[in-house]
Short mmCIF file of C-alpha atoms in Angstrom, two decimals:
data_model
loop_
_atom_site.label_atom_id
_atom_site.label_comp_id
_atom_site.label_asym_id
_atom_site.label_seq_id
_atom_site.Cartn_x
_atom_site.Cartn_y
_atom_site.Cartn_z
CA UNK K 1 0.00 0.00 0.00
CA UNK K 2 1.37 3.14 -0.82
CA UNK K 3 1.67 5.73 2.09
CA UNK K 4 1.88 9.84 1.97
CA UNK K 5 4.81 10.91 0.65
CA UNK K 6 6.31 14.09 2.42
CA UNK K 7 7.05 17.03 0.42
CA UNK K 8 10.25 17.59 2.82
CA UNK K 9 13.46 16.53 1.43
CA UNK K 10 15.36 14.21 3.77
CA UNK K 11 18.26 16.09 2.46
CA UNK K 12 16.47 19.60 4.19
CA UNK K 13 16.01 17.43 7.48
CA UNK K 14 19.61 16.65 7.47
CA UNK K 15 20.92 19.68 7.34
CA UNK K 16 18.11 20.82 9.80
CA UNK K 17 19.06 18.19 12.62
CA UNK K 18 22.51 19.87 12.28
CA UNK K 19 21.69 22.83 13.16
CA UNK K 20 19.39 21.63 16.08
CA UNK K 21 21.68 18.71 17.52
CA UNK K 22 24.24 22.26 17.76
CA UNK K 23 21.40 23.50 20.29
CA UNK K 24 20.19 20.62 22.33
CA UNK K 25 22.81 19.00 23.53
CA UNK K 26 23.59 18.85 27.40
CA UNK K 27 26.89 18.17 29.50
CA UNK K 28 25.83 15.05 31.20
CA UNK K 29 27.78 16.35 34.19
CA UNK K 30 25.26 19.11 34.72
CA UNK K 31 22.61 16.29 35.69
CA UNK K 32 25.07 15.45 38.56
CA UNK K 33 26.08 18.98 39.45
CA UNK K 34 21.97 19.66 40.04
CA UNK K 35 21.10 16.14 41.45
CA UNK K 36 18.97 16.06 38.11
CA UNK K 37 17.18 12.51 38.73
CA UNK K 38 17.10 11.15 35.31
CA UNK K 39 13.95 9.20 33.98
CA UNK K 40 12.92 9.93 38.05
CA UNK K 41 15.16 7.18 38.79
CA UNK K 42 17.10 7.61 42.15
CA UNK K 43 20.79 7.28 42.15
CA UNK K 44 20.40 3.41 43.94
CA UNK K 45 17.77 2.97 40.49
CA UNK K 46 14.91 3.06 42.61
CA UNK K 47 11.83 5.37 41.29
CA UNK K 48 11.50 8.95 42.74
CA UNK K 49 8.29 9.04 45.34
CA UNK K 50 5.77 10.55 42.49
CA UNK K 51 2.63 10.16 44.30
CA UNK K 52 0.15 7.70 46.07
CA UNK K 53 -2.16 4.90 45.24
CA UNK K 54 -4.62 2.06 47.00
CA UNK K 55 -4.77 0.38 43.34
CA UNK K 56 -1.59 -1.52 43.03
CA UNK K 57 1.48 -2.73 44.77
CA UNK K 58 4.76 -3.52 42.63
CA UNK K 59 7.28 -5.12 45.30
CA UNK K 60 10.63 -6.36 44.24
CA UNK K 61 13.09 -5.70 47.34
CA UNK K 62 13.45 -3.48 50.24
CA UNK K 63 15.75 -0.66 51.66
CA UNK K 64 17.59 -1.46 54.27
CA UNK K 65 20.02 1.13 56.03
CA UNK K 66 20.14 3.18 53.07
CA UNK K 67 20.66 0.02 50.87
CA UNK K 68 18.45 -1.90 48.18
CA UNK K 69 17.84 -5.41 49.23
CA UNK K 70 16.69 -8.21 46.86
CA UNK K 71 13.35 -10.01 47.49
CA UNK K 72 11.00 -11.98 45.57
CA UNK K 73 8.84 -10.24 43.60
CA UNK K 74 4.78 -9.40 44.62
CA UNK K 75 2.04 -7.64 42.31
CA UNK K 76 -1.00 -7.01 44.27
CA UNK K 77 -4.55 -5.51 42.95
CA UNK K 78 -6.04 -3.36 45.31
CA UNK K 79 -4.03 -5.61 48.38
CA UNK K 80 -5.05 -8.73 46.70
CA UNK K 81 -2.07 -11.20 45.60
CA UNK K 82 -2.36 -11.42 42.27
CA UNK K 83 -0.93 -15.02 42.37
CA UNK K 84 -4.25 -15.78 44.49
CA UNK K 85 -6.48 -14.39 41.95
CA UNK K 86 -5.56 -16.26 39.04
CA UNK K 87 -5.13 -19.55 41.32
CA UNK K 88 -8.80 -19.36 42.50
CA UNK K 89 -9.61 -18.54 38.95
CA UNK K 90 -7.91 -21.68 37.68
CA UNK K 91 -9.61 -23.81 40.52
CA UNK K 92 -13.35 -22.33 39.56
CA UNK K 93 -12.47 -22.94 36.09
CA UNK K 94 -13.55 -19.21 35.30
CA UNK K 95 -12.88 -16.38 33.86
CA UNK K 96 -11.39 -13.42 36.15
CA UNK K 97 -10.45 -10.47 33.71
CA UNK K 98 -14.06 -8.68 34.25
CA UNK K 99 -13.44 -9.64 38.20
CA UNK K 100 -9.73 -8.07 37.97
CA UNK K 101 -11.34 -4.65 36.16
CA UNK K 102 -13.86 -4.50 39.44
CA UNK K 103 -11.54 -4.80 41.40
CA UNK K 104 -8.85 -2.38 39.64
CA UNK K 105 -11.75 0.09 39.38
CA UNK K 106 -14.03 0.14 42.03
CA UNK K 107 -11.57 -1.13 45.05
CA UNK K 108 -13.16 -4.39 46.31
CA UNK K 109 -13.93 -8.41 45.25
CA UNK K 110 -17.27 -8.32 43.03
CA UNK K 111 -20.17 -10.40 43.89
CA UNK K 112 -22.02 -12.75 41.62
CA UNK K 113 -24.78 -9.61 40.93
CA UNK K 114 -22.02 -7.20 40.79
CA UNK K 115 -19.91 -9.01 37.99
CA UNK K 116 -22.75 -10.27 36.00
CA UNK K 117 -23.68 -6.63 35.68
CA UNK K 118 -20.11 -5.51 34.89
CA UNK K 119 -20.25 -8.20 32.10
CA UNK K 120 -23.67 -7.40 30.62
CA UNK K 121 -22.10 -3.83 30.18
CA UNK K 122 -18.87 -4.62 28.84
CA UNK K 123 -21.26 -7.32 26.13
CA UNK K 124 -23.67 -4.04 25.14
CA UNK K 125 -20.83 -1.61 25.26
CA UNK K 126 -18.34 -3.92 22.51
CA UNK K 127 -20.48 -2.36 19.63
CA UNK K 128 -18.48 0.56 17.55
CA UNK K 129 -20.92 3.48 17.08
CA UNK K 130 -22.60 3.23 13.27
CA UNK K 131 -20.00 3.67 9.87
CA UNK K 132 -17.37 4.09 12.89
CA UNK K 133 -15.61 0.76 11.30
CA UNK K 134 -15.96 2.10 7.85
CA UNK K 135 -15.60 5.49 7.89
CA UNK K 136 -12.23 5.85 10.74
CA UNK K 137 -10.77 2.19 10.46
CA UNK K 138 -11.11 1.32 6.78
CA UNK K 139 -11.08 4.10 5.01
CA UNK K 140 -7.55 4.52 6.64
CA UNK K 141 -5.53 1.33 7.48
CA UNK K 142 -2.66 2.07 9.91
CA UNK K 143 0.58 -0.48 9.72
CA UNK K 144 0.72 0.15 13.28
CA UNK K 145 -2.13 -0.99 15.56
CA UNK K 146 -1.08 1.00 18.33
CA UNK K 147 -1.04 4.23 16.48
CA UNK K 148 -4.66 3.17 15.13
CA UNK K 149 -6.34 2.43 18.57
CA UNK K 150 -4.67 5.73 19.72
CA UNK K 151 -6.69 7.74 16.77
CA UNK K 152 -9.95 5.69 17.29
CA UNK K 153 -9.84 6.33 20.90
CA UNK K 154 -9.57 9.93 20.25
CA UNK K 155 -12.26 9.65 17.29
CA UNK K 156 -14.86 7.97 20.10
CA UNK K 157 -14.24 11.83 21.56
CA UNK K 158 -17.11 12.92 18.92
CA UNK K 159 -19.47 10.29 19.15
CA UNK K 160 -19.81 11.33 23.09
CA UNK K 161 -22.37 13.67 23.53
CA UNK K 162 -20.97 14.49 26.60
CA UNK K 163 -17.10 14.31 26.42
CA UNK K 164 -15.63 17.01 28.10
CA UNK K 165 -17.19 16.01 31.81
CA UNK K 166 -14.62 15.10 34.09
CA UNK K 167 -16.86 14.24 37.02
CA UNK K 168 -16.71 11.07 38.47
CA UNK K 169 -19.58 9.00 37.11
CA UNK K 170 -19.32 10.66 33.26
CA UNK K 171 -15.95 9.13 33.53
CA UNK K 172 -16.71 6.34 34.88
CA UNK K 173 -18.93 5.70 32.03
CA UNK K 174 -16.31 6.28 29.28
CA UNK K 175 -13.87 4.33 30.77
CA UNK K 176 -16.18 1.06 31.21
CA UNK K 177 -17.34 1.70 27.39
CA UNK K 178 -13.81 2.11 26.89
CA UNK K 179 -12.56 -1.17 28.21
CA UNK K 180 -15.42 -3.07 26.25
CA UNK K 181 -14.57 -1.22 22.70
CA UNK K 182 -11.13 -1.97 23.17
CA UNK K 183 -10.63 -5.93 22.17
CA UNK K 184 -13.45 -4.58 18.98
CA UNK K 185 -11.36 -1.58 18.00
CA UNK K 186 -8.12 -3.72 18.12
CA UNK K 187 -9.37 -6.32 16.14
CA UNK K 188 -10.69 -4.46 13.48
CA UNK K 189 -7.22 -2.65 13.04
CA UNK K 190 -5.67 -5.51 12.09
CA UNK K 191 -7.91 -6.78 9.56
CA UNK K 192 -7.60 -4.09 8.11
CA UNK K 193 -4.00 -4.16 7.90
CA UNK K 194 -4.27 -7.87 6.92
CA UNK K 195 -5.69 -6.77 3.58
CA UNK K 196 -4.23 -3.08 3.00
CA UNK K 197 -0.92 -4.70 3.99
CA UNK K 198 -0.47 -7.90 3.86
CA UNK K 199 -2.92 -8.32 0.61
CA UNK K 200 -4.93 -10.82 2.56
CA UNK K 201 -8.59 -11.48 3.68
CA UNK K 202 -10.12 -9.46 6.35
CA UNK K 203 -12.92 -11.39 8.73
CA UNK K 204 -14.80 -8.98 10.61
CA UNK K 205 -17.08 -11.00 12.53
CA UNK K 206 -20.94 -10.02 14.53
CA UNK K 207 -20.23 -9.23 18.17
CA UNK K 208 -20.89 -11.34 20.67
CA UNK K 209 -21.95 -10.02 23.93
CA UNK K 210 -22.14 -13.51 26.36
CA UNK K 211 -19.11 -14.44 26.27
CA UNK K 212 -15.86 -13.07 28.18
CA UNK K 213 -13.24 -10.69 26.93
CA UNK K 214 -10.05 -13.66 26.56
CA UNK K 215 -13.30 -15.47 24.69
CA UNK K 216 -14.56 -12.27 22.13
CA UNK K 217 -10.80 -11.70 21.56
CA UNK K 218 -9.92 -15.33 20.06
CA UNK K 219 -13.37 -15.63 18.38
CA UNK K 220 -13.15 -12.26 17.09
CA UNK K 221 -9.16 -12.88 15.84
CA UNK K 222 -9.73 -16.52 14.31
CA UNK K 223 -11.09 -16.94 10.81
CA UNK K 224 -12.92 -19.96 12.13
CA UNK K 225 -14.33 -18.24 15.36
CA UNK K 226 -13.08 -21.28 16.97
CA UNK K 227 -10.95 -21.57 20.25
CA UNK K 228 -10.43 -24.33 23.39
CA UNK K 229 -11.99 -23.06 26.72
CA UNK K 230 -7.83 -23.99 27.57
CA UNK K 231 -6.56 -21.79 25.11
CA UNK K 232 -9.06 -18.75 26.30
CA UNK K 233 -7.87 -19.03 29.94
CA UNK K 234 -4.55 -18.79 29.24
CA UNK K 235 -5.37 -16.07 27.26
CA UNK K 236 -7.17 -14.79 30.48
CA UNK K 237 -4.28 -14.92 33.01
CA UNK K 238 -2.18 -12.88 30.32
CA UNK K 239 -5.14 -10.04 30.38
CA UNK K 240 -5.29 -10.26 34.29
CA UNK K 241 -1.09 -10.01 34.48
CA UNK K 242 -1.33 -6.97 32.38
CA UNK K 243 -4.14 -5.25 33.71
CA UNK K 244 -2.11 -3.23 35.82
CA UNK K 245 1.57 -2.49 37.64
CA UNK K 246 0.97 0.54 39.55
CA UNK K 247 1.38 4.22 39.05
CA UNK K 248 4.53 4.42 38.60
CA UNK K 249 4.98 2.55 35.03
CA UNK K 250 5.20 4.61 32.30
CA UNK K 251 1.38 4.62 30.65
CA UNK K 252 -0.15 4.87 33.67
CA UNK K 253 2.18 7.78 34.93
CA UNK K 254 1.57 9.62 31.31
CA UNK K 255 -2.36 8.83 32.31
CA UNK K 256 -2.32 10.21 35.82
CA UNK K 257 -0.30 13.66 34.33
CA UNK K 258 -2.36 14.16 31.26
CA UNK K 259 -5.28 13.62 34.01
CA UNK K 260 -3.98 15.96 36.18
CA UNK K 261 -4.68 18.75 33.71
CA UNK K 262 -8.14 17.59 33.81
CA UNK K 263 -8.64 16.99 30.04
CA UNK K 264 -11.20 14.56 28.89
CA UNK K 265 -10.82 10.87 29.73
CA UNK K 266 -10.18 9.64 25.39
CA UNK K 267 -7.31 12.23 25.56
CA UNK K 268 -5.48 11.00 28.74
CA UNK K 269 -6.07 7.16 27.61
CA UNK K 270 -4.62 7.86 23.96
CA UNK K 271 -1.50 8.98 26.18
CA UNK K 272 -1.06 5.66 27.82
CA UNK K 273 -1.39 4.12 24.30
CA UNK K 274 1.20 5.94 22.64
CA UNK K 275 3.53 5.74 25.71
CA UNK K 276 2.74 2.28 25.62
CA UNK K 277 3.94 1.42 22.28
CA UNK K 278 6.97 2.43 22.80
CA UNK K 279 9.90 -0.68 22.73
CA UNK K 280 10.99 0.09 25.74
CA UNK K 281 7.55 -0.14 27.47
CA UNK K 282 4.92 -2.68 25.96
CA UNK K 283 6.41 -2.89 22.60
CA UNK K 284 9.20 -4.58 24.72
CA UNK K 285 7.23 -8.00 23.94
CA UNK K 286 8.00 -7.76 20.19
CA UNK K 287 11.66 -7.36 20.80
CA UNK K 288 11.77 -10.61 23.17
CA UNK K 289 10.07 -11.97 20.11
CA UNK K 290 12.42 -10.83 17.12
CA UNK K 291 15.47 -11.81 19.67
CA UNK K 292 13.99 -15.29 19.71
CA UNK K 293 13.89 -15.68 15.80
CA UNK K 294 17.41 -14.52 15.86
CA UNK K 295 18.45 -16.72 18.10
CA UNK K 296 16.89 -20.07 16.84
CA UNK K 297 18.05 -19.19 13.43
CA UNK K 298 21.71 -18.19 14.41
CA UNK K 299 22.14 -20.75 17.09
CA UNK K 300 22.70 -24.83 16.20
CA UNK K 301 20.81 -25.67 19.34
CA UNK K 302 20.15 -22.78 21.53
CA UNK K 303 18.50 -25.74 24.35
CA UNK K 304 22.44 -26.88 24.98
CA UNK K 305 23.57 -24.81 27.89
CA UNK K 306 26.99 -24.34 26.70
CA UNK K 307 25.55 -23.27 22.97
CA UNK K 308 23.21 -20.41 24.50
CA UNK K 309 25.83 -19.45 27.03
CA UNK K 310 28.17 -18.52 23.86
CA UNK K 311 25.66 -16.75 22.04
CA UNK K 312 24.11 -14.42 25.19
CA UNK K 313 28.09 -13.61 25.35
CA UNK K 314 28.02 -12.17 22.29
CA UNK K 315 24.55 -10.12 22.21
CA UNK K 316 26.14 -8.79 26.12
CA UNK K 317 28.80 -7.85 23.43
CA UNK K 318 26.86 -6.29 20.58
CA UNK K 319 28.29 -8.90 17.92
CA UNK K 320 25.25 -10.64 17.81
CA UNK K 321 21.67 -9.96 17.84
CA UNK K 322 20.60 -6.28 16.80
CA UNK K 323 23.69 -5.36 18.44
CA UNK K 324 22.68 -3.27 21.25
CA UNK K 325 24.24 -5.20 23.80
CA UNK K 326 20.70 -6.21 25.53
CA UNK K 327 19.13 -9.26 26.62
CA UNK K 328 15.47 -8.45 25.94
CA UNK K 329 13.12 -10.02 28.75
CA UNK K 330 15.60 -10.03 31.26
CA UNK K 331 15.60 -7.47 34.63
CA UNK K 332 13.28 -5.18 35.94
CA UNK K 333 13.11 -1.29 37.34
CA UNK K 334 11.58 -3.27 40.37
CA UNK K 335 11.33 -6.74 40.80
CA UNK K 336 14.88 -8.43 41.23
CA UNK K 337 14.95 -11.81 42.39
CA UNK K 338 11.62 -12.85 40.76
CA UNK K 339 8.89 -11.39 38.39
CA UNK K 340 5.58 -13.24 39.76
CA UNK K 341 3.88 -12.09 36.67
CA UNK K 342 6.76 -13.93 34.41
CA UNK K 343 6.49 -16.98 36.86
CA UNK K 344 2.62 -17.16 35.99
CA UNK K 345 2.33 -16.94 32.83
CA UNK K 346 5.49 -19.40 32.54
CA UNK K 347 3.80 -22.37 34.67
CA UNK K 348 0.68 -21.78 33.23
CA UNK K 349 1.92 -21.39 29.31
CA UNK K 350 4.52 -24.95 29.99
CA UNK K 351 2.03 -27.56 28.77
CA UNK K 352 0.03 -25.48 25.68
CA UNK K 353 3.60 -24.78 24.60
CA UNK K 354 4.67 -28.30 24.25
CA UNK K 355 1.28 -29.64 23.00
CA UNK K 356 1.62 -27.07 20.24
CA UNK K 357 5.09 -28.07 19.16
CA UNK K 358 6.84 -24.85 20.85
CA UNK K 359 9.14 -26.68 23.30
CA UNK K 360 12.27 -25.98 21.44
CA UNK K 361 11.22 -22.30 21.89
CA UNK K 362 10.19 -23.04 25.42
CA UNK K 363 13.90 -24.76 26.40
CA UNK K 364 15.25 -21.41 25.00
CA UNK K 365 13.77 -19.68 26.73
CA UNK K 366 14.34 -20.79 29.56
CA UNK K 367 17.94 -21.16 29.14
CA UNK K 368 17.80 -17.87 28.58
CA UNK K 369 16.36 -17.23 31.95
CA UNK K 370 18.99 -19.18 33.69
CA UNK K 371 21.89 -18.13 32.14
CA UNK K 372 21.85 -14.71 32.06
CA UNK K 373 22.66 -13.52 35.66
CA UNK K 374 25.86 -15.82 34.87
CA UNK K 375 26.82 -14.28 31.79
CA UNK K 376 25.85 -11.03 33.29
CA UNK K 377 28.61 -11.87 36.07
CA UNK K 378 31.44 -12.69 33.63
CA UNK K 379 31.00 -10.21 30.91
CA UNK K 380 30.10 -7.39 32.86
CA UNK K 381 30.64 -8.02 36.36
CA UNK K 382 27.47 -7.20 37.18
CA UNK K 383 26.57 -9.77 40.26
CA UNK K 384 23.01 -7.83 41.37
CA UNK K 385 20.31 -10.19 41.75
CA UNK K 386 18.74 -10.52 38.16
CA UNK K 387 15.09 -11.74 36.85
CA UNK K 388 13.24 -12.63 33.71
CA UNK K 389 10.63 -10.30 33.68
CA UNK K 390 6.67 -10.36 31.89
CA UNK K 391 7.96 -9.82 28.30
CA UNK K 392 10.16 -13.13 28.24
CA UNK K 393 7.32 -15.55 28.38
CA UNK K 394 4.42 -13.25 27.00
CA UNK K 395 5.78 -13.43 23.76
CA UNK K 396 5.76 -17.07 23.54
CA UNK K 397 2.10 -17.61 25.04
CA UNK K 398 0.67 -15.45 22.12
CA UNK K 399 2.35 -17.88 19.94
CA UNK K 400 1.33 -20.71 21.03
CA UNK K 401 -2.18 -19.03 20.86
CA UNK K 402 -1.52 -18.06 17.20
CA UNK K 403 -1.89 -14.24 18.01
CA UNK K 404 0.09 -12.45 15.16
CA UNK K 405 3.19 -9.99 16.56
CA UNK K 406 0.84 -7.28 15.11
CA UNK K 407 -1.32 -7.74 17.96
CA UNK K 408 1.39 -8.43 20.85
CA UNK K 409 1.49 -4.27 22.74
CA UNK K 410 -2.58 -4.14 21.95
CA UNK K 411 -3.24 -6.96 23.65
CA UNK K 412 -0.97 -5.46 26.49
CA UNK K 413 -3.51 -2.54 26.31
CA UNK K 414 -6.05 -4.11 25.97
CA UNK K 415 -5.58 -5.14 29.39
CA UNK K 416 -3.98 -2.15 30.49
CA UNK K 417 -6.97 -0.02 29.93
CA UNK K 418 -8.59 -1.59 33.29
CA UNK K 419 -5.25 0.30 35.04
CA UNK K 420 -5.64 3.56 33.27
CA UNK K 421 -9.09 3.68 33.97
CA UNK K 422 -8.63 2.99 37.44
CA UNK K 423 -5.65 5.34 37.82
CA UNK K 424 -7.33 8.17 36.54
CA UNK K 425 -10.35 7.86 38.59
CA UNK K 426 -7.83 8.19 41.30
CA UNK K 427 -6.16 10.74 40.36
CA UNK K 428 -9.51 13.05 39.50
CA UNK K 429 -10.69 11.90 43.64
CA UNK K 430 -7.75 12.12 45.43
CA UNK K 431 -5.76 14.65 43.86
CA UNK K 432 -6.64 17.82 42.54
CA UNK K 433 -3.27 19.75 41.46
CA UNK K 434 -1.87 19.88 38.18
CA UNK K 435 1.89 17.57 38.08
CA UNK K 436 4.03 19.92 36.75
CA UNK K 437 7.48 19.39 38.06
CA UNK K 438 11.03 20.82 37.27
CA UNK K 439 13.35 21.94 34.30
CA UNK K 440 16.62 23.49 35.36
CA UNK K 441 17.68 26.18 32.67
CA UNK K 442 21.67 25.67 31.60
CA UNK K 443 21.37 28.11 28.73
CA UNK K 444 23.30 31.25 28.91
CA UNK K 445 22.18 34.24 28.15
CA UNK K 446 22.93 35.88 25.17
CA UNK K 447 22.46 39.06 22.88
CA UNK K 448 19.83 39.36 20.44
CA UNK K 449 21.31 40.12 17.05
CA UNK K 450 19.60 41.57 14.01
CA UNK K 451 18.04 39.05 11.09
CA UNK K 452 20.43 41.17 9.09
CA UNK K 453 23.62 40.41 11.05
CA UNK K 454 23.07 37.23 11.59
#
């Protein structure tokens, strides 16, 4: 498909970043000199105390004395384990992504009444207003879904006849219609990628409202409409490990500020999508995924120990891989000896993986898992307590679901969404000032000159 060609020579733009790149650039020793906390990080690579929450708890160590100790890692919803969630899901044999959203958004454990409501409203609330399909999706096909959902989220802005209300149960209402367009407005994206793109069919299929949203997904993604009840839940412990991980993360955070402001709720949720995309947030997953191909097409047998160890040494090194010297999947900004959300999905994902004929990629990863603290150690002497994180096993669950990379960060948000929403609810009750932190100036001053003299 041919895209919009600009009428700005890349030739122009070079010369242009010249001339800015003169301007911008900043003596890294100035960020020391006024105890400038990059990305909010604190020296130790702890986050900088932003704000507060009763929505989510991200624990990965403790400070003891002044100094970071390792611990294994805890995500709770709302001061719920999340590991207890999903394992009284598994037990009931049901589906707890709706539950999760309650419980992200309105604080406490849903009763029967209370979640069969929740779902009725999510099932009438998965409808796209009328022509929205054709007129904002197909009409324009987008080769990133992402950057779609982001404009169809702001689009839904002027089909609400009351978007502009930031009171508490106006929002409320947009973000619950919100979370039920999302897996609809995702799907749709793609297929109409699929054929602008990829010259292939699309299958747009009726919604279905009884069913839940790991269920809709797979039907709606499938040109068959057909799934196992064992696929879906797996499908629905990945949407209840990425519904949220506290205020802090980066989507959430560029929720809470664009919040803050007190714009309207589709402009602070297209925030957390576009920060959300980016690789070194959500889109993370794809580069576990491309690292992977790499690996099992550059490696004779990347399930020998001593095979793997060799070729993690040189992607530490930048010879191998896309040469950035990164191990994708591996460490976190919090947890450190464990990510419970990566030990989840990896129990539950061990047996569809090897019934599906992924075990090659499963024994990879994994030795990917266990070797890198080592090869960490040797290479660069890095001995601090090291864990794979979400990204290493998402990756290969969507796989063995057949979900297409395409769909890998939307699926993240389409989970997500259940955080944001809560999150900004939050932030319109409890806090009430604008964030607006910070900028030290380090220009100097200097005299204006003349266009002439210039």
């Amino acid at each position: 498909m041919a895209g919009y060609i600009s009428p700005i020579s890349m030739e122009a733009i070079s010369n242009l970043c010249d001339e800015l790149g003169n301007n911008n650039t900043i003596d890294p020793h100035n960020f020391e000199k006024f105890e400038v906390k990059r990305g909010l990080r604190n020296a130790d690579g702890t986050g900088v105390m932003a704000g507060l929450t009763r929505i989510c708890s991200v624990e990965g160590y403790y400070i003891l004395d002044g100094e970071v100790i390792p611990k294994e890692g805890k995500l709770s919803y709302r001061g719920f384990d999340i590991k207890d969630i999903i394992e009284s899901c598994i037990e009931d044999n049901r589906y707890g992504f709706e539950e999760v959203a309650w419980l992200l958004i309105f604080g406490s454990l849903p009763t029967y009444s209370q979640l069969d409501s929740l779902r009725e409203v999510i099932g009438e609330c998965r409808k796209l207003p009328d022509d929205f399909v054709e007129d904002l999706i197909m009409k324009h096909p987008s080769n990133d879904i992402m950057n779609k959902m982001a404009r169809c989220v702001m689009a839904l802005y002027s089909f609400d006849e009351n978007p502009d209300d930031i009171s508490v149960p106006n929002v409320l209402r947009q973000s619950l219609q919100l979370l039920s367009q999302f897996p609809s407005i995702m799907n749709t994206a793609y297929q109409v990628k699929r054929r602008a793109f990829y010259n292939k069919s699309m299958y747009l299929h009726p919604v279905v409202k009884n069913i839940s949203t790991a269920e809709y997904i797979l039907r709606q993604i499938r040109p068959n409409k057909e799934y196992t009840q064992e696929e879906a839940h797996l499908l629905d412990i990945c949407l209840m490990l990425h519904a949220d991980h506290g205020g802090g993360n980066n989507s959430t955070f560029a929720t809470r500020v664009l919040t803050s402001s007190g714009t309207d709720t589709y402009s602070a949720i297209a925030a957390g999508l576009g920060s959300l995309k980016g690789p070194r947030h959500g889109g993370a997953n794809i580069k576990v995924a491309r690292q992977m191909d790499y690996i099992l097409e550059n490696c004779a047998d990347p399930t020998d120990e001593g095979q793997m160890k060799d070729m993690l040494v040189k992607i530490l090194n930048k010879e191998a891989g896309d040469r950035s010297g990164l191990i994708y999947g591996m460490g976190h900004a919090v947890y450190t000896k464990s990510d419970p959300r990566a030990m989840i999905l990896h129990k539950n994902a061990r047996k569809l993986a090897i019934e599906h004929g992924f075990e090659k990629e499963l024994l990879t990863l994994e030795n990917i898992e266990k070797l890198t603290p080592e090869v960490f150690a040797e290479v660069r002497g890095v001995n601090k307590a090291m864990c794979a994180n979400v990204d290493l096993y998402s990756g290969l669950v969507y796989k063995v679901l057949g979900i297409p990379e395409d769909l890998y960060t939307p699926l993240f948000a389409t989970a997500r969404i259940a955080g944001w929403s809560a999150h900004r609810l939050e932030e319109i009750t409890s806090s009430g000032r604008i964030m607006r932190p910070a900028y030290k100036s380090v220009s100097k001053p200097r005299n204006f000159v003349s266009i002439d003299k210039r």
